[in-house]
Short mmCIF file of C-alpha atoms and ligand atoms in Angstrom, two decimals:
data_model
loop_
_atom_site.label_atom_id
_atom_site.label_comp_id
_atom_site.label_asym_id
_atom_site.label_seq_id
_atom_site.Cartn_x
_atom_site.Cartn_y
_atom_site.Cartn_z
CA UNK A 270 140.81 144.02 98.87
CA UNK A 271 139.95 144.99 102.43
CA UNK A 272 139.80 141.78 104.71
CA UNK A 273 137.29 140.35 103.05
CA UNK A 274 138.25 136.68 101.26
CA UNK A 275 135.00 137.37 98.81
CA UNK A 276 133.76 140.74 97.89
CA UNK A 277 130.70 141.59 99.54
CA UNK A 278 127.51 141.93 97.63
CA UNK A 279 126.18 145.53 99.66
CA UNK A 280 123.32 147.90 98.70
CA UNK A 281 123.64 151.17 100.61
CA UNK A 282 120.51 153.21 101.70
CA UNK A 283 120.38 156.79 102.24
CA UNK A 284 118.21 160.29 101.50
CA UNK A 285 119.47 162.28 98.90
CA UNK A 286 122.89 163.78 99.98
CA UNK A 287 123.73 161.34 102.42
CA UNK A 288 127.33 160.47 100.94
CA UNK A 289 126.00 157.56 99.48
CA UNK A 290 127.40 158.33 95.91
CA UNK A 291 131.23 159.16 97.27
CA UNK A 292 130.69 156.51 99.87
CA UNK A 293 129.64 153.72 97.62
CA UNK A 294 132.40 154.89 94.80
CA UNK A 295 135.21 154.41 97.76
CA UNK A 296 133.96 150.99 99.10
CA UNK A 297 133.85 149.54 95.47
CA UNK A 298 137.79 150.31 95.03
CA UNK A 299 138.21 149.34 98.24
CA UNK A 300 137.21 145.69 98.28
CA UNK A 301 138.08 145.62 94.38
CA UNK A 302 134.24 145.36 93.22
CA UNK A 303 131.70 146.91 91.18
CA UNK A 304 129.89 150.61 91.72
CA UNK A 305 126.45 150.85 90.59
CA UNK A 306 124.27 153.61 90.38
CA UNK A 307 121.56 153.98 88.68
CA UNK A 308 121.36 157.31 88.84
CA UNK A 309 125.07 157.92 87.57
CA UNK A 310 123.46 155.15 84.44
CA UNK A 311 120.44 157.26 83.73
CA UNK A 312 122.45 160.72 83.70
CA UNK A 313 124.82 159.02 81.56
CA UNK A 314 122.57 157.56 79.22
CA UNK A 315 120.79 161.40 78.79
CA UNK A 316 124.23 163.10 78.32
CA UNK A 317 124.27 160.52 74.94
CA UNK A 318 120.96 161.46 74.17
CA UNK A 319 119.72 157.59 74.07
CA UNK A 320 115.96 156.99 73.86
CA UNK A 321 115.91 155.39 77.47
CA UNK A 322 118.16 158.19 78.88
CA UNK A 323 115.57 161.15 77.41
CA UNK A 324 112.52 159.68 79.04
CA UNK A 325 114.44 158.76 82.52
CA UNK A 326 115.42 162.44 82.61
CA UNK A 327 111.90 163.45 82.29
CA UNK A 328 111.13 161.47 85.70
CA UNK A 329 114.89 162.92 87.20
CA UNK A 330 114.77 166.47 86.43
CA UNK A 331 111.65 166.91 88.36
CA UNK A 332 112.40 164.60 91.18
CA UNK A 333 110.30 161.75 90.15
CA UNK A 334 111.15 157.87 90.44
CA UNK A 335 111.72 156.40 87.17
CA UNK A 336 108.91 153.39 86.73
CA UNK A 337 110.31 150.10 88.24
CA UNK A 338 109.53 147.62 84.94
CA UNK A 339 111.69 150.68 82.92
CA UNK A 340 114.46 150.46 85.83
CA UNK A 341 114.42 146.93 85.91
CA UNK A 342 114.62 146.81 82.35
CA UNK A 343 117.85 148.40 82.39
CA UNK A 344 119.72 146.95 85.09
CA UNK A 345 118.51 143.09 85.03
CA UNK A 346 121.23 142.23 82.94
CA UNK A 347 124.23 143.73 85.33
CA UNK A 348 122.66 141.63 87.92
CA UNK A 349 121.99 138.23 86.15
CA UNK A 350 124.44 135.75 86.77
CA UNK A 351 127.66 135.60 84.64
CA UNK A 352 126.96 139.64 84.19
CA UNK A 353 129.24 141.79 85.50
CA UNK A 354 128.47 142.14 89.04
CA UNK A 355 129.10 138.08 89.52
CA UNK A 356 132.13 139.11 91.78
CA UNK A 357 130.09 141.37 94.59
CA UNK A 358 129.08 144.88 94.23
CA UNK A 359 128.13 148.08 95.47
CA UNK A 360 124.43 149.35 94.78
CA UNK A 361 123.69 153.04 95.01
CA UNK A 362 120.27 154.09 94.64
CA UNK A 363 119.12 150.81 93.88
CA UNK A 364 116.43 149.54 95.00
CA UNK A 365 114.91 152.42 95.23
CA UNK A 366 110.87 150.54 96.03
CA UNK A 367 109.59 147.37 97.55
CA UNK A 368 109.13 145.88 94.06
CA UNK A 369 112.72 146.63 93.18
CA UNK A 370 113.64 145.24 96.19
CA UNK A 371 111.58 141.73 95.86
CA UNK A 372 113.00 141.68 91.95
CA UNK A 373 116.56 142.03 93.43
CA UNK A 374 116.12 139.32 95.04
CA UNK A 375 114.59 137.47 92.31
CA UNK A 376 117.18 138.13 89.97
CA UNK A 377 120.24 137.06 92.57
CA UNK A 378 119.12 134.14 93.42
CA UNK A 379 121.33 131.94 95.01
CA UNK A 380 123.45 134.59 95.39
CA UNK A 381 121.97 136.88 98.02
CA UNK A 382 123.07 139.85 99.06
CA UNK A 383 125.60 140.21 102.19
CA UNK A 384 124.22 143.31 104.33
CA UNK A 385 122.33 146.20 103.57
CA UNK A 386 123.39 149.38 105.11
CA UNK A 387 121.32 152.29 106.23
CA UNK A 388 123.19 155.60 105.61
CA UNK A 389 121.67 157.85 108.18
CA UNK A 390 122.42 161.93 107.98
CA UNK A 391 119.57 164.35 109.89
CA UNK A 392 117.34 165.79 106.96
CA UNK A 393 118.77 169.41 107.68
CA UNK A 394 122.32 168.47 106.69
CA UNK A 395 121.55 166.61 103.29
CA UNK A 396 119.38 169.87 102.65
CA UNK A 397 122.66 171.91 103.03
CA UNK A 398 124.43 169.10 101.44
CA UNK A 399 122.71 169.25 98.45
CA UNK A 400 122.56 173.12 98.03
CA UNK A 401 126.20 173.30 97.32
CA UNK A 402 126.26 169.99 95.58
CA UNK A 403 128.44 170.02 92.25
CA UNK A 404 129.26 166.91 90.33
CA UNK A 405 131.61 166.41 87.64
CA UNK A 406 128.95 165.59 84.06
CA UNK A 407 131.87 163.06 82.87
CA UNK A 408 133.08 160.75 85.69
CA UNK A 409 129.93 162.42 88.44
CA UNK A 410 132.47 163.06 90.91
CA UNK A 411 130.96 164.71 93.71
CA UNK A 412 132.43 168.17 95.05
CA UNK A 413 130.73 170.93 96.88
CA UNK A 414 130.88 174.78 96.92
CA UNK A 415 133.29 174.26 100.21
CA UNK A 416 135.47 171.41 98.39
CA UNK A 417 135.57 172.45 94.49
CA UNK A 418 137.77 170.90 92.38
CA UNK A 419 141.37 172.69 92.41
CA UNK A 420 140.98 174.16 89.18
CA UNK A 421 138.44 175.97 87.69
CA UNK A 422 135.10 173.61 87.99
CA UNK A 423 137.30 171.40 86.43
CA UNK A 424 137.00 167.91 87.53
CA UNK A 425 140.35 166.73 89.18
CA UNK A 426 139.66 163.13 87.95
CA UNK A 427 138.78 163.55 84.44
CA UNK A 428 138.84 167.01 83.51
CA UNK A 429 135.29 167.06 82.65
CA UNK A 430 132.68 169.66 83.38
CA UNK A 431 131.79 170.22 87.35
CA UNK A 432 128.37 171.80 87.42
CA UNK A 433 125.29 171.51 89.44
CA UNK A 434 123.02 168.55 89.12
CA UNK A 435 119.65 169.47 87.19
CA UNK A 436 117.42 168.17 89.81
CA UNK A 437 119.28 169.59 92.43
CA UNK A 438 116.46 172.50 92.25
CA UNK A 439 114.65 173.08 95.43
CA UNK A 440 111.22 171.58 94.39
CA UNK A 441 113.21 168.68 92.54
CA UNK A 442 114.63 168.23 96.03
CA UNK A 443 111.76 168.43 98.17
CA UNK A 444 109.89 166.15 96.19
CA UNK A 445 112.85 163.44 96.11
CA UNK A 446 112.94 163.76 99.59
CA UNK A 447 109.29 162.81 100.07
CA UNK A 448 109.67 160.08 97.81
CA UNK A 449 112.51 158.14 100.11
CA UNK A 450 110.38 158.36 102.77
CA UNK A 451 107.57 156.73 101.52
CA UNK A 452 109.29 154.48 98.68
CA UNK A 453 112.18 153.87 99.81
CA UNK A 454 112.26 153.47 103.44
CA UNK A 455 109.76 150.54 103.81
CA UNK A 456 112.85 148.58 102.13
CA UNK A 457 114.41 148.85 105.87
CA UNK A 458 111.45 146.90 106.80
CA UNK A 459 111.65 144.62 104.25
CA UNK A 460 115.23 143.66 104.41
CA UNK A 461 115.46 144.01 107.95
CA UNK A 462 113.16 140.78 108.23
CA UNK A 463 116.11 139.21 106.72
CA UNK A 464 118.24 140.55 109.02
CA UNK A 465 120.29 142.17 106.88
CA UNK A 466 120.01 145.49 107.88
CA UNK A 467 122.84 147.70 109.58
CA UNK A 468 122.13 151.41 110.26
CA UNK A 469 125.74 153.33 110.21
CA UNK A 470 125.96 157.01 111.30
CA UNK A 471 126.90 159.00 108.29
CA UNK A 472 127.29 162.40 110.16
CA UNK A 473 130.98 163.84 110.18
CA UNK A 474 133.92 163.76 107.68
CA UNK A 475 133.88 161.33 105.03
CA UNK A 476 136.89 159.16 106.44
CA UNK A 477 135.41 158.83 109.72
CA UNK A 478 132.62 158.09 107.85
CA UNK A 479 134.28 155.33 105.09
CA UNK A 480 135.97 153.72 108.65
CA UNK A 481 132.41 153.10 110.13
CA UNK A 482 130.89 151.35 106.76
CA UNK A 483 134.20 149.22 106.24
CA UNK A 484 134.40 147.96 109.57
CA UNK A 485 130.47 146.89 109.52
CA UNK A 486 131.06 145.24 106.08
CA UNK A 487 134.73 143.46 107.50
CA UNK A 488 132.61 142.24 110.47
CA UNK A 489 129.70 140.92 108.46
CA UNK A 490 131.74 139.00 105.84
CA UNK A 491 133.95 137.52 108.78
CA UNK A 492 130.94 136.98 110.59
P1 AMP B 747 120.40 159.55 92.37
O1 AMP B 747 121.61 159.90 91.59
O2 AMP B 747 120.51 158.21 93.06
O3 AMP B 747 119.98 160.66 93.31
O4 AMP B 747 119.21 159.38 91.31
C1 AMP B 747 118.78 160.46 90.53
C2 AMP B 747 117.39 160.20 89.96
O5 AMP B 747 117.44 159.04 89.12
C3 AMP B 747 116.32 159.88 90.99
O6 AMP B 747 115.76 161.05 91.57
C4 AMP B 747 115.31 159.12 90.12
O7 AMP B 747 114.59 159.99 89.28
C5 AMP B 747 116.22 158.31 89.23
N1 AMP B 747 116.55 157.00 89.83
C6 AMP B 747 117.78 156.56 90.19
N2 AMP B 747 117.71 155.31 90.65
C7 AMP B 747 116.40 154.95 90.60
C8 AMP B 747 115.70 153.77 90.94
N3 AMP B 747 116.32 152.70 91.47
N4 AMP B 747 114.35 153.75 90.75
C9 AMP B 747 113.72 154.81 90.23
N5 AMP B 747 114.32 155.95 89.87
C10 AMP B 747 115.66 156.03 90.06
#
């Protein structure tokens, strides 16, 4: 578990295609915690054709936020404590709004989060990121057109499906984009007034990239 005594309780920021997902999946093995997504939830619960995971993917598929009270809803009970993510965690793409944000903090309680990390990759390179984007439909294992899987868009993992995400479409992308900047980003804001906020370059290869966030985490927890 890193060099952390306690695993850290982190929530990682980010547009779309920032390496958030792969980044996020890496630090939660890495300090022995929890991964959550809530996107890799809501995909999962639409694959199983749940009632929950059919409306969500009406909101996904065209880029939309799914409504905070239906978000909340879903993931209030990972959080609560005794649940799940008692012993730290990883959030990816959650929150995703202010509101989220103030529930989080509602629902943690006495047990606030560590350090929030801002996952920062120019606009033109998530763009290109996400073009050649292809995830795994099982285990959502990211690969891309440059880095498939070594056999036959079949996921080295799991040996589930690799395909391209369904609101990976250009409009679907666009409009996510638009989205982070004006629901998402006044989180920075919010959490930065508890100084919890650490922006981390997330331009270059995704060790160099893994070192950065690990050594900000190592020095916060130390700290
Ligand atoms: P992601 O995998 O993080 O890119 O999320 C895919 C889609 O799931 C988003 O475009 C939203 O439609 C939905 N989603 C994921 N997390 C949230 C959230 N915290 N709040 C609202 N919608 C979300």
């Amino acid at each position: 578990m890193g060099n952390c005594s306690k695993p850290p309780r982190v929530v990682l920021l980010g547009k779309q295609g920032a390496g958030k997902g792969t980044q996020a999946a890496r630090l939660a093995d890495h300090y022995g915690t929890v991964h959550l997504s809530t996107g890799d939830l809501f995909r999962a619960q639409a694959a199983q054709g749940t009632a929950f995971g059919l409306e969500a993917k009406r909101y996904m598929d065209s880029g939309d936020l799914v409504p905070d009270e239906i978000v909340m809803g879903v993931i209030e009970e990972c959080l609560a404590p005794g649940g799940p993510l008692d012993d730290g965690f990883v959030l990816d793409g959650f929150p995703r709004t202010v509101p989220q944000a103030i529930d989080l903090d509602r629902v943690l309680g006495a047990r606030p989060l560590d350090l929030v990390i801002d996952l920062e990759v120019p606009k033109e390179i998530v763009l290109d990121r996400i073009a050649g984007r292809r995830v795994c439909e099982n285990c959502q294992t990211v690969y891309h057109v440059n880095m498939p899987p070594s056999h036959n868009w079949t996921c080295d993992k799991c040996g589930g499906n690799v395909r391209q995400r369904d609101d990976d479409t250009e409009e679907a992308v666009e409009r996510r984009l638009e989205l982070y900047e004006r629901e998402t980003v006044p989180i920075i804001d919010y959490y930065r007034e508890q100084g919890l906020v650490i922006m981390v370059d997330g331009f270059g290869n995704g060790d160099e990239v893994f070192e950065r966030l690990v050594k900000v985490i190592d020095d916060r927890m130390q700290a």
